[in-house]
Short mmCIF file of C-alpha atoms and ligand atoms in Angstrom, two decimals:
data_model
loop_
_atom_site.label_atom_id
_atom_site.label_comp_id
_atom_site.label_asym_id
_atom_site.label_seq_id
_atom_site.Cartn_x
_atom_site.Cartn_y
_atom_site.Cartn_z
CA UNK A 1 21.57 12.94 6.16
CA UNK A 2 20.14 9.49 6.45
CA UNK A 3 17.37 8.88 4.05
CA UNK A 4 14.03 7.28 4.92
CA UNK A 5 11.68 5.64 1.66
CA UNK A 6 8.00 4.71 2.82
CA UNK A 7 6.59 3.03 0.07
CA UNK A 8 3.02 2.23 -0.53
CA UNK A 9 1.92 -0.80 -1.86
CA UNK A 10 -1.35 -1.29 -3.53
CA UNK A 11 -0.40 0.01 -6.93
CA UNK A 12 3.13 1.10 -6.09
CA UNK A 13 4.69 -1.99 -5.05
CA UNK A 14 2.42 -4.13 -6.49
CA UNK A 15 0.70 -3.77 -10.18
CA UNK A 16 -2.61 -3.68 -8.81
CA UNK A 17 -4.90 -3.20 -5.54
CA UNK A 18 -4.64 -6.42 -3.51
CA UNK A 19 -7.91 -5.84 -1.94
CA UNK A 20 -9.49 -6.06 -5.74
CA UNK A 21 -7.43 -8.97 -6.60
CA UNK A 22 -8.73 -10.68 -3.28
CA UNK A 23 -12.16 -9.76 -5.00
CA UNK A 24 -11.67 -11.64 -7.74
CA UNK A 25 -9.94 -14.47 -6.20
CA UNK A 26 -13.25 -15.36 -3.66
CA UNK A 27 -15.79 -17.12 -5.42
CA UNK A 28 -18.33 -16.15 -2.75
CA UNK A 29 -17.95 -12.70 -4.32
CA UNK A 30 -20.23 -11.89 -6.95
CA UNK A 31 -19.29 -10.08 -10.26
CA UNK A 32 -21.78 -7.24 -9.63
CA UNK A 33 -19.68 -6.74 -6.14
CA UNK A 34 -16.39 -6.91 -7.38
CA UNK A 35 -17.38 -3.98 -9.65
CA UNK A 36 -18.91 -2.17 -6.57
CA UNK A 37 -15.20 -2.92 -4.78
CA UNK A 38 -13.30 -1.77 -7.72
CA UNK A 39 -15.89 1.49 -7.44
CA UNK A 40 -14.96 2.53 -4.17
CA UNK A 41 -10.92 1.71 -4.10
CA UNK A 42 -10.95 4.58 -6.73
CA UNK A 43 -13.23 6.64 -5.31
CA UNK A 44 -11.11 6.18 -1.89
CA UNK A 45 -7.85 6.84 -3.80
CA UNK A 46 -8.81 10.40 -5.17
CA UNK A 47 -9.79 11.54 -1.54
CA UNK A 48 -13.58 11.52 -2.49
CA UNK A 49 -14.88 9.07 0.45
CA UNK A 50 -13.48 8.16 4.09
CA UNK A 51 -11.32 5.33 4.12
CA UNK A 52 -12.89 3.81 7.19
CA UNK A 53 -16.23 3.72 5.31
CA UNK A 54 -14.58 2.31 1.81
CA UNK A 55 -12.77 -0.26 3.95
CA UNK A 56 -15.79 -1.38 5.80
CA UNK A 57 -18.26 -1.70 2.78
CA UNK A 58 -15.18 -3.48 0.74
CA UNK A 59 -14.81 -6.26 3.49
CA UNK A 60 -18.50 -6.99 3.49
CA UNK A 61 -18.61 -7.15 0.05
CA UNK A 62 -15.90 -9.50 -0.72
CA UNK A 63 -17.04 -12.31 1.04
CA UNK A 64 -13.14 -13.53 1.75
CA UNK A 65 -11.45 -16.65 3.37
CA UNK A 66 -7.95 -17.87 4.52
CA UNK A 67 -7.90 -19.62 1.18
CA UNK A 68 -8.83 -17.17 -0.68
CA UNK A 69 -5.79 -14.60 1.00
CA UNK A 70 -3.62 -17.33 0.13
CA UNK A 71 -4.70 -17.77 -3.74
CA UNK A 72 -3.90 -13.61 -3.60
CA UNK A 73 -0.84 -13.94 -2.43
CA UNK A 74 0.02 -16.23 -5.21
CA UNK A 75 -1.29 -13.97 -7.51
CA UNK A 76 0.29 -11.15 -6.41
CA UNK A 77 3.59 -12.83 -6.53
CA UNK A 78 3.42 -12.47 -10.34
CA UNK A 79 2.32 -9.06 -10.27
CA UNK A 80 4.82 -6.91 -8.63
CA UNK A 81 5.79 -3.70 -10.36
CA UNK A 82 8.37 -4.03 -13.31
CA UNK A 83 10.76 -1.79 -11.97
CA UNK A 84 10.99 -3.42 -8.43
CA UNK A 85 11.55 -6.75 -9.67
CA UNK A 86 14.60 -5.15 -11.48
CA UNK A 87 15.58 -3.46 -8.45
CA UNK A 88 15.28 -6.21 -6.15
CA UNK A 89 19.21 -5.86 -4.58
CA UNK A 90 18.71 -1.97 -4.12
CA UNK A 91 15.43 -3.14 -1.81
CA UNK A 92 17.66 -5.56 -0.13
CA UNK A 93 20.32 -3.59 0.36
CA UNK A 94 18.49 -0.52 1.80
CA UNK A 95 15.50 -2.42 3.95
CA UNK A 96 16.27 -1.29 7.22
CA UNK A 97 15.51 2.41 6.01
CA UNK A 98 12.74 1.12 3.91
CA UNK A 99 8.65 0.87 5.54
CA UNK A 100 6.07 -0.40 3.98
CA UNK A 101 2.82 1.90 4.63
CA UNK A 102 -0.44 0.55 3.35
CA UNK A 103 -4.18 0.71 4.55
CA UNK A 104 -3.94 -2.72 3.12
CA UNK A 105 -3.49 -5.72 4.72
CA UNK A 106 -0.26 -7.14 6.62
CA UNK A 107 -1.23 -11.07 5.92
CA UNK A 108 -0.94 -10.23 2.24
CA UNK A 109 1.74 -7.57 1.90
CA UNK A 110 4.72 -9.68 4.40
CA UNK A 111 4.69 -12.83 2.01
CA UNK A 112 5.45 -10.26 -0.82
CA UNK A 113 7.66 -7.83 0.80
CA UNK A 114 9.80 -10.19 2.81
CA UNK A 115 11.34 -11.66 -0.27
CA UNK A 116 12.63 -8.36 -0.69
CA UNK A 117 14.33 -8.64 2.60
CA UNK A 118 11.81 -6.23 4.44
CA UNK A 119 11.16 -7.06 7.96
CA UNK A 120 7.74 -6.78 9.70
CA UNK A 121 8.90 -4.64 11.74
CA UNK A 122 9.03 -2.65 8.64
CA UNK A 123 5.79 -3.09 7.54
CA UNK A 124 2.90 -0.91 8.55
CA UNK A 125 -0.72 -1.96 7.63
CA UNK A 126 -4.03 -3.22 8.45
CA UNK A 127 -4.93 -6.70 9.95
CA UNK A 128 -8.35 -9.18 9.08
CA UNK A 129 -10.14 -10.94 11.33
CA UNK A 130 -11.17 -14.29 10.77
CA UNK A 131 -13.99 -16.48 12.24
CA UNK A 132 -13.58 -19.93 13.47
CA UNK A 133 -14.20 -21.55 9.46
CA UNK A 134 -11.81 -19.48 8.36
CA UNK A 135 -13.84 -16.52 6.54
CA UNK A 136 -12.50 -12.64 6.68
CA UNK A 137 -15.55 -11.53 9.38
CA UNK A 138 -13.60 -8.07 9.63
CA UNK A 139 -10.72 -6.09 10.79
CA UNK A 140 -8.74 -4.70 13.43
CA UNK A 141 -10.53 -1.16 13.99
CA UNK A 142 -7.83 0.14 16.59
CA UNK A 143 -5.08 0.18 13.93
CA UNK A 144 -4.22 3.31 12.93
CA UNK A 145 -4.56 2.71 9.13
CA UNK A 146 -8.33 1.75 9.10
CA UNK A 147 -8.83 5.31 10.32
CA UNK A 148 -8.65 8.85 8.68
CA UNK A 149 -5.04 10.12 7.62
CA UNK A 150 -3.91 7.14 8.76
CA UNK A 151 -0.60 7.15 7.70
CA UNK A 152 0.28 10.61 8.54
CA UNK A 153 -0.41 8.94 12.27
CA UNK A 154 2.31 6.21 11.52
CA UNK A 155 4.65 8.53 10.58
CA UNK A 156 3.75 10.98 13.56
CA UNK A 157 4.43 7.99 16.00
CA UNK A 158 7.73 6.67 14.06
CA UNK A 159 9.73 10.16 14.61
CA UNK A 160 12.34 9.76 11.83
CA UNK A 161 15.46 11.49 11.66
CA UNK A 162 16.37 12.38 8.56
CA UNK A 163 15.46 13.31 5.10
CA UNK A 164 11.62 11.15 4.50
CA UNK A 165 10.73 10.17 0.79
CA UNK A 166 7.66 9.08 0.05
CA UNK A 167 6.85 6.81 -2.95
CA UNK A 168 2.84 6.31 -3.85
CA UNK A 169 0.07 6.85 -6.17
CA UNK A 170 -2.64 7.74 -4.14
CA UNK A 171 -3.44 10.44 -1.73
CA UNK A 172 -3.04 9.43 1.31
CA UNK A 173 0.65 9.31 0.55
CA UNK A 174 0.66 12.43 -0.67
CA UNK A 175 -1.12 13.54 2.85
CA UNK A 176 1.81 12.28 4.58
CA UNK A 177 3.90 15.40 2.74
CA UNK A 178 1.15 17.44 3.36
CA UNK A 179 0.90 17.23 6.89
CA UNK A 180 4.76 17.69 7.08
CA UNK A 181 5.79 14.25 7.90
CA UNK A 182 7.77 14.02 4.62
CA UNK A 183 10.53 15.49 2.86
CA UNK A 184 9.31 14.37 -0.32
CA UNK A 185 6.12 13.05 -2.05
CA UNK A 186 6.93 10.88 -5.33
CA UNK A 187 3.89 9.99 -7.36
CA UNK A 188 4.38 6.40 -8.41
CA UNK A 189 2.95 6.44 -12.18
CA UNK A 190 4.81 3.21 -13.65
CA UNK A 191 1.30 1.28 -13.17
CA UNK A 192 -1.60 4.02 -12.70
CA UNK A 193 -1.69 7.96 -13.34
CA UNK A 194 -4.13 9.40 -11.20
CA UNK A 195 -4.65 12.72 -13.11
CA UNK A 196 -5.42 14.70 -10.02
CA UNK A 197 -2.58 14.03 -8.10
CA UNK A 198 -0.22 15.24 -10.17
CA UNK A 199 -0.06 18.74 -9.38
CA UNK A 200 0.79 18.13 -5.81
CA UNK A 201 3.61 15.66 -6.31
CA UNK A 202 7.22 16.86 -6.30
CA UNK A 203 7.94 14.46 -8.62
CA UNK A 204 6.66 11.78 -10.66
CA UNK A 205 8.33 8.65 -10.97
CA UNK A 206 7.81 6.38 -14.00
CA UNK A 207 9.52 3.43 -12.11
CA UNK A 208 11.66 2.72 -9.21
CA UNK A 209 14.89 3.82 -10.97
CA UNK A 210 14.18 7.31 -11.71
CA UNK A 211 14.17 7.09 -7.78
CA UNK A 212 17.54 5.55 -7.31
CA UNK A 213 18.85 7.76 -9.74
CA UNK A 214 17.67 10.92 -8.01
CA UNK A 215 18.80 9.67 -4.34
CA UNK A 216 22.41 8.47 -5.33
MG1 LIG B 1 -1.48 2.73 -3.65
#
């Protein structure tokens, strides 16, 4: 049976939550709001508020330009997982069965991703909106992924045939699973262990090998 792996990014892919790093990186952002951002990702993660309400407050908050996406891309570059780095070829060599699912955003995630030879196509996740000087003024609210169980919609809509592993380390992965869109839910612990997911994870993964190891 062919095997699908959705992977998440924010945390899973990538060390850290692009949307905080994005924070950081605008200057127009205050320190008191970047805690307030940081506040709400988490709270978001553990299933505690709506995800169309943490996005929305998030954006306002940040205060975000073109510039500033590009100075998080740069960023992020150096602050991809461990274990993916070192499993760079096994990406490559299984993209077309591998999507990218994220309620984070596509202009940051495809620079990242498609040096791991995964194709938009591929990619699933939310889009800014910029005004004419160049400054994040939003987000496009008819995507999917800006609304609740977002990515169990994705999944509904992509109909894969086969056996579906998902990799992530928040819940909204795991809702994928739980809604029966996946075979498999993998908590991804190699950069955060989010205590109250682990009981309904059928495995945990301490890096992206543990994975390949299982699959093979
Ligand atoms: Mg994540």
């Amino acid at each position: 049976m062919k095997n699908h792996i959705i992977i998440d990014f924010d945390s899973t892919f990538i060390k850290s939550e692009s949307l905080d790093i994005l924070a950081k990186t605008s200057n127009k952002c205050t320190k008191d709001s970047e805690n307030k951002i940081a506040d709400i990702t988490k709270l978001g993660m553990n299933g505690k508020i709506s995800f169309k309400n943490s996005l929305e407050k998030r954006i306002k908050l940040m205060n975000a330009s073109i510039d500033d996406v590009k100075n998080t891309i740069k960023t992020i570059k150096n602050n991809i997982s461990d274990s993916f780095i070192k499993n760079k070829k096994f990406i490559e060599e299984n993209s077309e069965n591998i999507y990218i699912i994220s309620s984070g955003f596509i202009e940051i995630i495809h620079p990242i991703v498609r040096e791991y030879g995964i194709k938009k196509k591929n990619i699933y996740a939310n889009s800014f909106q910029f005004d004419l000087k160049g400054n994040i003024n939003g987000y496009d609210k008819n995507n999917p992924l800006t609304k609740t169980k977002g990515k169990v919609k994705v999944l509904k809509k992509l109909k894969l045939d086969g056996l579906v592993h998902v990799i992530g380390d928040g819940y909204t992965d795991y809702e994928i699973k739980k809604e029966g869109y996946a075979n498999f839910f993998y908590l991804y612990i190699e950069n955060i262990k989010r205590e109250s997911m682990i009981k309904k994870a059928d495995f945990l993964l301490k890096s992206l090998d543990e994975f390949i190891e299982k699959i093979s």
